Amino acid sequence: MNSTKSYINTSVGKKVIMAITGLALYGFVIMHMLGNLQIFAGPEKLNAYGQFLQSLGGLLWAARFGLLAAVGLHIFVAVKLTLENQAARPIPYYSQHTNVASYASRTMKYSGLIVFAFIVYHLLHFTFGVTDPSAHALKDSMGRHDIYGMVIAGFSNPIVSASYIFAMGLLCLHLSHGFFSLFQSLGINQPEYDAKLKLAANVFALGIFLGNSSMPVAVLLKIVA
Ligand code: HEM
């Protein structure tokens, strides 16, 4: 127990925690997107999928707690690492340094903060129905929670859709650097593969951006209605 605690307190330990929790969150984002993309298959598919998730009962709650723990730990350790880095380097580097680091890596804390704000808003919107209670209360013809109708109602508002797309852009910026640095933190990168790894990170992040943004765009263009 004590050795685990002291490992976590090392800089390497913290980076490994960032990598493992980041990997779990990355996995969630992909699975969640694949599930949501069923909106293109129509209300029956999406609402049945929602009901299936609800039917998992205890398993769904275990996944939710796991997700919450991963988000909490990811943010807690990120804040600790940032504070430690600041304490170790009270005088900031000047511009020649910022030219070297990628835009995504320099903006990790800002993109992370905005993604967190997005998640809070998103939960209030679709999970708790606080921002749009009438859409959240919709039922389909089989008496199921009408997730399809709720998502269409939400994305029919251009401001809501634009905020989602903006948040997806920042999420992908965050994921592109996160994907690359998690290989470094876990010590499984080879410098000669860096360029390929960066390319893969950008392709994955772009795929997530396009997949998630396609939903609000399709609703606004009335491709999905
Ligand atoms: C256009 C993109 C997205 C759509 C259409 C969407 C849709 C939804 C819907 C409909 C729910 C509620 C499901 C239900 O009540 O049964 C939900 C829950 C959730 N979403 Fe999203 N989502 C999107 C993107 C994201 C992203 C990018 C994240 C994370 C970064 C995220 C995180 C969550 C979380 C944590 C929940 C709660 C899951 C639970 O506790 O069951 N979503 N989403």
Coordinates of N, CA and C and ligand atoms in Angstrom, one line a residue:
M1 N 0.8 -1.2 0.0 CA 0.0 0.0 0.0 C 0.9 1.3 0.0
N2 N 1.9 1.2 1.0 CA 2.8 2.4 1.0 C 3.6 2.6 -0.2
S3 N 4.0 1.4 -0.8 CA 4.9 1.5 -2.0 C 4.0 2.0 -3.2
T4 N 2.7 1.6 -3.2 CA 1.8 2.1 -4.3 C 1.7 3.6 -4.1
K5 N 1.5 4.0 -2.9 CA 1.4 5.5 -2.6 C 2.6 6.2 -3.1
S6 N 3.8 5.7 -2.7 CA 5.0 6.4 -3.1 C 5.2 6.4 -4.6
Y7 N 4.8 5.3 -5.2 CA 4.9 5.2 -6.7 C 4.1 6.3 -7.3
I8 N 2.8 6.4 -6.8 CA 1.9 7.4 -7.4 C 2.5 8.8 -7.2
N9 N 3.2 9.0 -6.1 CA 3.8 10.4 -5.9 C 5.0 10.7 -6.7
T10 N 5.5 9.7 -7.5 CA 6.6 10.0 -8.3 C 6.1 10.6 -9.6
S11 N 6.9 11.3 -10.4 CA 6.5 12.0 -11.6 C 6.1 10.9 -12.6
V12 N 6.9 9.8 -12.7 CA 6.6 8.7 -13.6 C 5.2 8.0 -13.2
G13 N 5.0 7.8 -11.9 CA 3.8 7.2 -11.5 C 2.6 8.0 -11.9
K14 N 2.7 9.4 -11.8 CA 1.6 10.2 -12.1 C 1.3 10.2 -13.6
K15 N 2.4 10.1 -14.4 CA 2.2 10.1 -15.9 C 1.6 8.7 -16.3
V16 N 1.9 7.7 -15.6 CA 1.3 6.4 -15.9 C -0.2 6.4 -15.6
I17 N -0.5 7.0 -14.4 CA -1.9 7.2 -14.1 C -2.7 8.0 -15.2
M18 N -2.0 9.1 -15.6 CA -2.7 9.9 -16.7 C -2.9 9.0 -17.9
A19 N -1.9 8.2 -18.2 CA -2.0 7.4 -19.4 C -3.1 6.3 -19.3
I20 N -3.1 5.6 -18.2 CA -4.1 4.6 -18.0 C -5.5 5.1 -18.0
T21 N -5.7 6.2 -17.2 CA -7.1 6.8 -17.1 C -7.4 7.4 -18.5
G22 N -6.5 8.0 -19.1 CA -6.7 8.6 -20.5 C -7.1 7.5 -21.5
L23 N -6.5 6.4 -21.4 CA -6.8 5.3 -22.3 C -8.3 4.8 -22.0
A24 N -8.6 4.7 -20.8 CA -10.0 4.2 -20.4 C -11.0 5.3 -21.0
L25 N -10.7 6.6 -20.8 CA -11.6 7.6 -21.3 C -11.7 7.6 -22.8
Y26 N -10.6 7.4 -23.4 CA -10.5 7.3 -24.9 C -11.4 6.1 -25.4
G27 N -11.3 5.0 -24.7 CA -12.2 3.8 -25.0 C -13.6 4.2 -24.9
F28 N -14.0 4.9 -23.8 CA -15.4 5.3 -23.6 C -15.8 6.2 -24.7
V29 N -15.0 7.2 -25.1 CA -15.4 8.1 -26.2 C -15.7 7.4 -27.5
I30 N -14.9 6.4 -27.8 CA -15.1 5.6 -29.0 C -16.4 4.8 -29.0
M31 N -16.5 4.1 -27.8 CA -17.7 3.2 -27.7 C -19.0 4.1 -27.7
H32 N -18.9 5.2 -27.0 CA -20.1 6.1 -26.9 C -20.5 6.6 -28.3
M33 N -19.4 7.0 -29.0 CA -19.7 7.5 -30.4 C -20.3 6.4 -31.3
L34 N -19.8 5.2 -31.2 CA -20.3 4.1 -32.1 C -21.7 3.9 -31.7
G35 N -22.0 3.9 -30.4 CA -23.4 3.7 -30.0 C -24.3 4.8 -30.5
N36 N -23.9 6.0 -30.4 CA -24.7 7.2 -30.8 C -24.9 7.2 -32.3
L37 N -23.9 6.8 -33.0 CA -24.0 6.8 -34.5 C -25.2 6.0 -35.0
Q38 N -25.8 5.2 -34.1 CA -27.0 4.4 -34.5 C -28.2 5.4 -34.8
I39 N -28.0 6.6 -34.5 CA -29.0 7.6 -34.8 C -29.3 7.6 -36.3
F40 N -28.3 7.3 -37.1 CA -28.4 7.2 -38.6 C -29.2 6.0 -39.0
A41 N -29.4 5.1 -38.1 CA -30.2 3.8 -38.4 C -31.7 4.0 -38.0
G42 N -32.0 5.2 -37.4 CA -33.4 5.5 -37.1 C -33.7 5.3 -35.6
P43 N -34.9 5.8 -35.2 CA -35.3 5.8 -33.8 C -35.3 4.4 -33.1
E44 N -35.8 3.4 -33.9 CA -35.9 2.1 -33.3 C -34.6 1.6 -32.8
K45 N -33.6 1.7 -33.6 CA -32.2 1.2 -33.2 C -31.7 2.0 -32.0
L46 N -31.7 3.3 -32.1 CA -31.1 4.1 -31.0 C -31.9 3.9 -29.7
N47 N -33.2 3.9 -29.7 CA -33.9 3.8 -28.5 C -33.8 2.3 -27.9
A48 N -33.7 1.4 -28.8 CA -33.5 0.0 -28.3 C -32.1 -0.1 -27.7
Y49 N -31.1 0.6 -28.2 CA -29.8 0.5 -27.7 C -29.8 1.2 -26.3
G50 N -30.5 2.3 -26.2 CA -30.6 3.0 -24.9 C -31.3 2.1 -23.8
Q51 N -32.3 1.4 -24.3 CA -33.0 0.5 -23.3 C -32.1 -0.7 -22.9
F52 N -31.3 -1.2 -23.9 CA -30.4 -2.3 -23.6 C -29.4 -1.8 -22.5
L53 N -28.9 -0.6 -22.7 CA -27.9 -0.1 -21.7 C -28.6 0.0 -20.3
Q54 N -29.8 0.5 -20.3 CA -30.5 0.6 -19.0 C -30.7 -0.8 -18.4
S55 N -31.0 -1.8 -19.2 CA -31.3 -3.1 -18.7 C -30.0 -3.8 -18.1
L56 N -28.9 -3.2 -18.3 CA -27.6 -3.7 -17.7 C -27.6 -3.5 -16.2
G57 N -28.4 -2.6 -15.7 CA -28.6 -2.4 -14.3 C -27.3 -2.2 -13.5
G58 N -26.9 -3.1 -12.7 CA -25.7 -3.0 -11.8 C -24.4 -2.8 -12.6
L59 N -24.4 -3.5 -13.8 CA -23.2 -3.4 -14.6 C -23.0 -2.0 -15.2
L60 N -24.2 -1.3 -15.5 CA -24.1 0.0 -16.0 C -23.6 1.0 -14.9
W61 N -24.1 0.7 -13.7 CA -23.7 1.6 -12.6 C -22.2 1.4 -12.3
A62 N -21.7 0.1 -12.4 CA -20.3 -0.1 -12.2 C -19.5 0.6 -13.2
A63 N -19.9 0.6 -14.5 CA -19.2 1.3 -15.6 C -19.3 2.8 -15.3
R64 N -20.4 3.3 -14.8 CA -20.5 4.8 -14.5 C -19.5 5.2 -13.4
F65 N -19.5 4.3 -12.4 CA -18.5 4.6 -11.3 C -17.1 4.6 -11.7
G66 N -16.8 3.6 -12.6 CA -15.4 3.4 -13.1 C -15.1 4.7 -14.0
L67 N -16.0 5.1 -14.7 CA -15.8 6.3 -15.6 C -15.6 7.5 -14.7
L68 N -16.4 7.7 -13.7 CA -16.3 8.8 -12.8 C -14.9 8.8 -12.1
A69 N -14.5 7.6 -11.7 CA -13.2 7.5 -11.0 C -12.1 7.9 -12.0
A70 N -12.2 7.4 -13.2 CA -11.2 7.7 -14.2 C -11.1 9.2 -14.5
V71 N -12.3 9.8 -14.6 CA -12.3 11.3 -14.9 C -11.7 12.0 -13.7
G72 N -12.1 11.6 -12.5 CA -11.6 12.3 -11.3 C -10.1 12.2 -11.1
L73 N -9.6 11.0 -11.3 CA -8.2 10.7 -11.1 C -7.4 11.5 -12.2
H74 N -7.9 11.4 -13.5 CA -7.2 12.1 -14.6 C -7.1 13.6 -14.3
I75 N -8.1 14.2 -13.8 CA -8.1 15.6 -13.5 C -7.2 15.9 -12.3
F76 N -7.4 15.1 -11.3 CA -6.6 15.4 -10.0 C -5.1 15.3 -10.3
V77 N -4.7 14.2 -11.0 CA -3.3 14.1 -11.3 C -2.8 15.2 -12.3
A78 N -3.6 15.5 -13.2 CA -3.2 16.6 -14.2 C -3.0 17.9 -13.4
V79 N -3.9 18.2 -12.4 CA -3.7 19.5 -11.7 C -2.4 19.4 -10.9
K80 N -2.1 18.2 -10.2 CA -0.9 18.0 -9.4 C 0.3 18.2 -10.3
L81 N 0.3 17.6 -11.5 CA 1.5 17.6 -12.4 C 1.7 19.1 -12.8
T82 N 0.6 19.8 -13.1 CA 0.8 21.2 -13.6 C 1.4 22.0 -12.5
L83 N 0.8 21.9 -11.2 CA 1.4 22.7 -10.1 C 2.8 22.3 -9.8
E84 N 3.2 21.1 -9.9 CA 4.6 20.7 -9.7 C 5.5 21.2 -10.8
N85 N 5.0 21.2 -12.0 CA 5.8 21.8 -13.1 C 6.0 23.2 -12.9
Q86 N 5.0 23.9 -12.5 CA 5.1 25.4 -12.3 C 6.0 25.7 -11.1
A87 N 6.0 24.9 -10.1 CA 6.9 25.1 -8.9 C 8.3 24.9 -9.3
A88 N 8.5 23.9 -10.2 CA 9.9 23.5 -10.6 C 10.4 24.5 -11.6
R89 N 9.5 25.3 -12.3 CA 10.0 26.2 -13.3 C 9.2 27.5 -13.2
P90 N 9.6 28.3 -12.1 CA 8.8 29.5 -11.8 C 8.9 30.5 -12.9
I91 N 10.0 30.5 -13.7 CA 10.1 31.5 -14.8 C 9.8 30.8 -16.1
P92 N 8.7 31.2 -16.7 CA 8.3 30.5 -17.9 C 9.3 30.5 -19.1
Y93 N 9.3 29.5 -19.9 CA 10.1 29.5 -21.1 C 9.6 30.6 -22.0
Y94 N 10.5 31.0 -22.9 CA 10.1 32.1 -23.8 C 9.7 31.4 -25.2
S95 N 9.5 32.3 -26.1 CA 8.8 31.9 -27.4 C 9.5 30.8 -28.1
Q96 N 10.9 30.7 -28.0 CA 11.5 29.6 -28.8 C 11.0 28.2 -28.4
H97 N 10.7 28.1 -27.1 CA 10.2 26.8 -26.7 C 8.8 26.5 -27.2
T98 N 7.9 27.5 -27.3 CA 6.6 27.3 -27.7 C 6.6 26.9 -29.2
N99 N 7.6 27.3 -30.0 CA 7.7 26.9 -31.4 C 7.8 25.4 -31.5
V100 N 8.5 24.8 -30.5 CA 8.9 23.4 -30.6 C 7.7 22.5 -30.3
A101 N 7.0 22.8 -29.1 CA 5.9 22.0 -28.7 C 4.7 22.2 -29.7
S102 N 3.9 21.2 -29.9 CA 2.8 21.3 -30.8 C 1.7 22.2 -30.1
Y103 N 0.8 22.7 -30.9 CA -0.3 23.5 -30.4 C -1.1 22.7 -29.4
A104 N -1.4 21.4 -29.8 CA -2.2 20.6 -29.0 C -1.6 20.4 -27.6
S105 N -0.2 20.1 -27.6 CA 0.4 19.8 -26.3 C 0.4 21.1 -25.4
R106 N 0.6 22.3 -26.0 CA 0.6 23.5 -25.2 C -0.7 23.9 -24.6
T107 N -1.8 23.4 -25.3 CA -3.1 23.8 -24.8 C -3.8 22.7 -24.1
M108 N -3.1 21.6 -23.6 CA -3.8 20.5 -23.0 C -4.6 20.9 -21.8
K109 N -4.1 21.8 -21.0 CA -4.9 22.2 -19.8 C -6.2 23.0 -20.1
Y110 N -6.1 23.8 -21.2 CA -7.3 24.6 -21.6 C -8.3 23.7 -22.3
S111 N -7.8 22.8 -23.2 CA -8.7 22.0 -23.9 C -9.4 21.0 -22.9
G112 N -8.6 20.5 -21.9 CA -9.1 19.6 -20.9 C -10.2 20.3 -20.1
L113 N -9.9 21.6 -19.7 CA -10.9 22.3 -18.9 C -12.2 22.5 -19.6
I114 N -12.1 22.8 -20.9 CA -13.3 23.1 -21.7 C -14.1 21.8 -21.9
V115 N -13.3 20.7 -22.2 CA -14.0 19.4 -22.4 C -14.7 19.0 -21.1
F116 N -14.1 19.3 -19.9 CA -14.7 19.0 -18.7 C -16.1 19.8 -18.5
A117 N -16.0 21.0 -18.9 CA -17.2 21.9 -18.8 C -18.2 21.3 -19.8
F118 N -17.8 20.9 -20.9 CA -18.7 20.3 -21.9 C -19.4 19.0 -21.3
I119 N -18.6 18.2 -20.6 CA -19.2 17.0 -20.0 C -20.3 17.3 -19.0
V120 N -20.0 18.3 -18.2 CA -21.0 18.7 -17.2 C -22.3 19.2 -17.9
Y121 N -22.1 20.0 -18.9 CA -23.3 20.5 -19.6 C -24.0 19.4 -20.3
H122 N -23.2 18.5 -20.9 CA -23.8 17.3 -21.6 C -24.6 16.4 -20.7
L123 N -24.1 16.2 -19.5 CA -24.9 15.4 -18.5 C -26.2 16.1 -18.1
L124 N -26.1 17.4 -17.9 CA -27.3 18.2 -17.5 C -28.3 18.1 -18.7
H125 N -27.8 18.1 -19.9 CA -28.6 18.1 -21.1 C -29.3 16.8 -21.3
F126 N -28.5 15.7 -21.6 CA -29.1 14.5 -22.1 C -29.3 13.4 -20.9
T127 N -28.5 13.5 -19.9 CA -28.6 12.4 -18.9 C -29.6 12.8 -17.8
F128 N -29.5 14.1 -17.3 CA -30.4 14.5 -16.2 C -31.6 15.4 -16.8
G129 N -31.5 15.8 -18.0 CA -32.6 16.6 -18.6 C -32.9 17.9 -17.9
V130 N -31.9 18.5 -17.4 CA -32.1 19.8 -16.6 C -32.3 20.9 -17.6
T131 N -31.5 20.9 -18.7 CA -31.5 22.0 -19.6 C -32.7 22.0 -20.6
D132 N -33.3 20.8 -20.8 CA -34.5 20.6 -21.6 C -35.4 19.5 -21.1
P133 N -36.1 19.8 -20.0 CA -36.9 18.7 -19.4 C -37.9 18.1 -20.3
S134 N -38.6 18.9 -21.1 CA -39.7 18.3 -22.0 C -39.1 17.3 -23.0
A135 N -37.9 17.6 -23.6 CA -37.3 16.7 -24.5 C -36.9 15.4 -23.8
H136 N -36.4 15.6 -22.6 CA -35.9 14.4 -21.8 C -37.0 13.5 -21.4
A137 N -38.3 14.1 -21.3 CA -39.4 13.3 -20.8 C -40.1 12.5 -22.0
L138 N -39.6 12.7 -23.2 CA -40.3 12.1 -24.4 C -40.2 10.6 -24.3
K139 N -41.3 10.0 -24.7 CA -41.4 8.5 -24.8 C -41.7 8.1 -26.3
D140 N -41.2 7.0 -26.7 CA -41.5 6.6 -28.1 C -42.8 5.7 -28.0
S141 N -43.2 5.2 -29.2 CA -44.5 4.5 -29.3 C -44.5 3.2 -28.4
M142 N -43.3 2.7 -28.1 CA -43.2 1.5 -27.2 C -43.0 1.9 -25.7
G143 N -43.2 3.2 -25.4 CA -43.1 3.6 -24.0 C -41.6 3.7 -23.5
R144 N -40.7 3.7 -24.5 CA -39.3 3.7 -24.0 C -38.8 5.2 -24.0
H145 N -37.7 5.4 -23.2 CA -37.1 6.8 -23.3 C -36.7 7.1 -24.7
D146 N -37.3 8.2 -25.3 CA -37.1 8.5 -26.7 C -35.8 9.3 -26.9
I147 N -34.7 8.6 -26.8 CA -33.4 9.2 -27.0 C -33.2 9.9 -28.3
Y148 N -33.8 9.2 -29.3 CA -33.7 9.8 -30.7 C -34.4 11.1 -30.7
G149 N -35.6 11.2 -30.2 CA -36.4 12.5 -30.2 C -35.7 13.5 -29.4
M150 N -35.1 13.1 -28.3 CA -34.4 14.0 -27.4 C -33.2 14.6 -28.1
V151 N -32.4 13.8 -28.8 CA -31.2 14.3 -29.4 C -31.6 15.2 -30.6
I152 N -32.6 14.9 -31.3 CA -33.1 15.7 -32.5 C -33.5 17.1 -31.9
A153 N -34.3 17.0 -30.8 CA -34.8 18.3 -30.2 C -33.6 19.1 -29.8
G154 N -32.6 18.5 -29.2 CA -31.4 19.2 -28.7 C -30.6 19.9 -29.8
F155 N -30.3 19.1 -30.9 CA -29.5 19.6 -31.9 C -30.2 20.4 -32.9
S156 N -31.5 20.5 -32.8 CA -32.3 21.4 -33.7 C -32.0 22.9 -33.4
N157 N -31.5 23.1 -32.2 CA -31.1 24.5 -31.8 C -29.6 24.7 -32.3
P158 N -29.5 25.6 -33.2 CA -28.1 25.8 -33.8 C -27.1 26.2 -32.8
I159 N -27.5 26.9 -31.7 CA -26.5 27.3 -30.7 C -26.0 26.1 -29.9
V160 N -26.9 25.2 -29.6 CA -26.5 23.9 -28.9 C -25.6 23.1 -29.8
S161 N -26.0 23.0 -31.1 CA -25.2 22.2 -32.1 C -23.8 22.8 -32.2
A162 N -23.8 24.2 -32.3 CA -22.5 24.8 -32.5 C -21.6 24.6 -31.3
S163 N -22.2 24.6 -30.1 CA -21.4 24.4 -28.9 C -20.8 23.0 -28.8
Y164 N -21.7 22.0 -29.3 CA -21.2 20.6 -29.3 C -20.0 20.5 -30.3
I165 N -20.2 21.1 -31.5 CA -19.1 21.0 -32.5 C -17.8 21.6 -32.0
F166 N -18.0 22.8 -31.4 CA -16.8 23.5 -30.8 C -16.1 22.6 -29.8
A167 N -16.9 22.0 -28.9 CA -16.4 21.1 -27.8 C -15.7 19.9 -28.4
M168 N -16.3 19.4 -29.5 CA -15.7 18.2 -30.2 C -14.3 18.6 -30.8
G169 N -14.2 19.8 -31.3 CA -12.9 20.3 -31.8 C -11.9 20.2 -30.7
L170 N -12.2 20.8 -29.6 CA -11.2 20.8 -28.5 C -11.0 19.4 -27.9
L171 N -12.0 18.6 -27.9 CA -11.8 17.2 -27.4 C -10.8 16.5 -28.3
C172 N -10.9 16.7 -29.6 CA -10.0 16.1 -30.5 C -8.6 16.6 -30.5
L173 N -8.5 17.9 -30.2 CA -7.1 18.5 -30.0 C -6.5 17.8 -28.8
H174 N -7.3 17.6 -27.7 CA -6.9 17.0 -26.5 C -6.5 15.5 -26.7
L175 N -7.4 14.8 -27.5 CA -7.1 13.4 -27.7 C -5.9 13.2 -28.6
S176 N -5.7 14.1 -29.5 CA -4.6 13.9 -30.5 C -3.2 13.9 -29.7
H177 N -3.1 14.9 -28.8 CA -1.8 14.9 -28.1 C -1.8 13.8 -27.0
G178 N -3.0 13.6 -26.4 CA -3.1 12.6 -25.3 C -2.7 11.2 -25.8
F179 N -3.2 10.8 -27.0 CA -2.9 9.5 -27.6 C -1.4 9.4 -27.8
F180 N -0.8 10.4 -28.3 CA 0.7 10.3 -28.5 C 1.5 10.2 -27.2
S181 N 1.1 11.1 -26.2 CA 1.9 11.1 -25.0 C 1.7 9.9 -24.1
L182 N 0.5 9.2 -24.3 CA 0.3 8.0 -23.4 C 1.3 6.9 -23.8
F183 N 1.7 6.8 -25.1 CA 2.7 5.8 -25.4 C 4.0 6.2 -24.8
Q184 N 4.4 7.5 -24.7 CA 5.6 7.9 -24.1 C 5.6 7.6 -22.6
S185 N 4.4 7.9 -22.0 CA 4.3 7.7 -20.5 C 4.4 6.3 -20.1
L186 N 3.9 5.4 -21.0 CA 3.9 4.0 -20.7 C 5.2 3.4 -21.2
G187 N 6.1 4.2 -21.8 CA 7.4 3.7 -22.2 C 7.4 2.7 -23.3
I188 N 6.3 2.8 -24.2 CA 6.3 1.8 -25.3 C 6.4 2.5 -26.6
N189 N 7.0 3.7 -26.6 CA 7.3 4.4 -27.9 C 8.7 4.2 -28.3
Q190 N 9.0 4.3 -29.6 CA 10.3 4.2 -30.1 C 10.5 5.5 -31.0
P191 N 11.6 6.3 -30.7 CA 11.7 7.6 -31.4 C 11.5 7.4 -33.0
E192 N 11.9 6.3 -33.5 CA 11.8 6.2 -35.0 C 10.3 6.0 -35.5
Y193 N 9.5 5.7 -34.5 CA 8.0 5.6 -34.9 C 7.2 6.8 -34.5
D194 N 7.9 7.9 -34.0 CA 7.2 9.0 -33.5 C 6.3 9.7 -34.6
A195 N 6.8 9.8 -35.8 CA 6.1 10.5 -36.8 C 4.8 9.6 -37.2
K196 N 5.0 8.3 -37.2 CA 3.8 7.5 -37.5 C 2.8 7.5 -36.4
L197 N 3.3 7.5 -35.2 CA 2.4 7.6 -34.0 C 1.6 8.9 -34.0
K198 N 2.3 10.0 -34.3 CA 1.6 11.3 -34.4 C 0.5 11.3 -35.5
L199 N 0.9 10.7 -36.6 CA -0.1 10.6 -37.7 C -1.3 9.8 -37.2
A200 N -1.1 8.6 -36.6 CA -2.2 7.8 -36.1 C -3.0 8.6 -35.1
A201 N -2.4 9.3 -34.2 CA -3.1 10.1 -33.2 C -4.0 11.1 -33.9
N202 N -3.5 11.8 -34.9 CA -4.3 12.8 -35.6 C -5.4 12.2 -36.4
V203 N -5.2 11.0 -37.0 CA -6.2 10.4 -37.8 C -7.4 9.9 -36.8
F204 N -7.0 9.3 -35.7 CA -8.0 8.9 -34.7 C -8.9 10.1 -34.3
A205 N -8.1 11.1 -33.9 CA -8.8 12.3 -33.3 C -9.8 12.9 -34.4
L206 N -9.3 13.0 -35.6 CA -10.1 13.5 -36.7 C -11.4 12.6 -36.9
G207 N -11.2 11.3 -36.8 CA -12.3 10.4 -37.0 C -13.3 10.6 -35.9
I208 N -12.9 10.9 -34.6 CA -13.8 11.1 -33.5 C -14.5 12.5 -33.7
F209 N -13.8 13.4 -34.2 CA -14.4 14.8 -34.5 C -15.5 14.6 -35.5
L210 N -15.1 14.0 -36.6 CA -16.1 13.8 -37.7 C -17.3 13.0 -37.3
G211 N -17.1 11.9 -36.6 CA -18.2 11.0 -36.2 C -19.1 11.8 -35.3
N212 N -18.6 12.4 -34.3 CA -19.4 13.1 -33.3 C -20.1 14.4 -33.9
S213 N -19.4 15.1 -34.7 CA -20.0 16.3 -35.3 C -21.0 16.0 -36.4
S214 N -20.9 14.8 -37.0 CA -21.9 14.4 -38.0 C -23.3 14.4 -37.5
M215 N -23.4 14.2 -36.2 CA -24.8 14.1 -35.6 C -25.5 15.4 -35.5
P216 N -24.9 16.4 -34.9 CA -25.5 17.8 -34.9 C -25.7 18.3 -36.3
V217 N -24.7 18.1 -37.2 CA -24.8 18.6 -38.5 C -25.9 17.9 -39.3
A218 N -26.1 16.6 -39.1 CA -27.2 15.9 -39.8 C -28.5 16.4 -39.3
V219 N -28.6 16.7 -38.0 CA -29.9 17.2 -37.5 C -30.2 18.6 -38.1
L220 N -29.2 19.5 -38.1 CA -29.4 20.8 -38.6 C -29.7 20.8 -40.1
L221 N -29.1 19.9 -40.8 CA -29.4 19.8 -42.3 C -30.7 19.0 -42.5
K222 N -31.3 18.5 -41.5 CA -32.5 17.7 -41.6 C -32.3 16.4 -42.3
I223 N -31.1 15.9 -42.3 CA -30.8 14.6 -42.9 C -31.4 13.5 -41.9
V224 N -31.3 13.9 -40.6 CA -31.9 13.0 -39.6 C -33.0 13.9 -39.0
A225 N -34.3 13.4 -39.0 CA -35.3 14.2 -38.5 C -36.4 13.3 -37.8
Ligands
HEM1 C1 -22.6 14.4 -30.7 C2 -22.0 13.7 -29.7 C3 -22.7 13.1 -28.6 C4 -24.0 12.6 -28.5 C5 -25.1 12.6 -29.6 C6 -24.2 12.1 -27.2 C7 -25.4 11.6 -26.7 C8 -25.6 11.2 -25.4 C9 -26.9 10.7 -24.9 C10 -28.2 10.6 -25.7 C11 -26.7 10.4 -23.6 C12 -27.8 9.9 -22.5 C13 -28.0 8.5 -22.7 C14 -29.2 8.0 -21.8 O1 -29.7 8.8 -21.1 O2 -29.5 6.8 -21.9 C15 -25.3 10.6 -23.3 C16 -24.7 10.4 -22.0 C17 -23.4 10.6 -21.8 N1 -22.4 11.1 -22.6 FE1 -22.7 11.7 -24.5 N2 -23.0 12.2 -26.5 C18 -22.1 12.8 -27.3 C19 -20.8 13.0 -27.0 C20 -20.2 12.8 -25.8 C21 -18.8 13.0 -25.5 C22 -17.8 13.5 -26.5 C23 -18.6 12.6 -24.2 C24 -17.3 12.6 -23.4 C25 -16.2 13.3 -23.7 C26 -19.8 12.1 -23.7 C27 -20.0 11.7 -22.4 C28 -21.2 11.2 -21.9 C29 -21.4 10.7 -20.6 C30 -20.3 10.5 -19.5 C31 -22.7 10.3 -20.5 C32 -23.4 9.6 -19.3 C33 -23.4 8.1 -19.5 C34 -24.2 7.4 -18.5 O3 -24.1 7.7 -17.3 O4 -25.1 6.6 -18.8 N3 -20.8 12.2 -24.7 N4 -24.7 11.1 -24.4

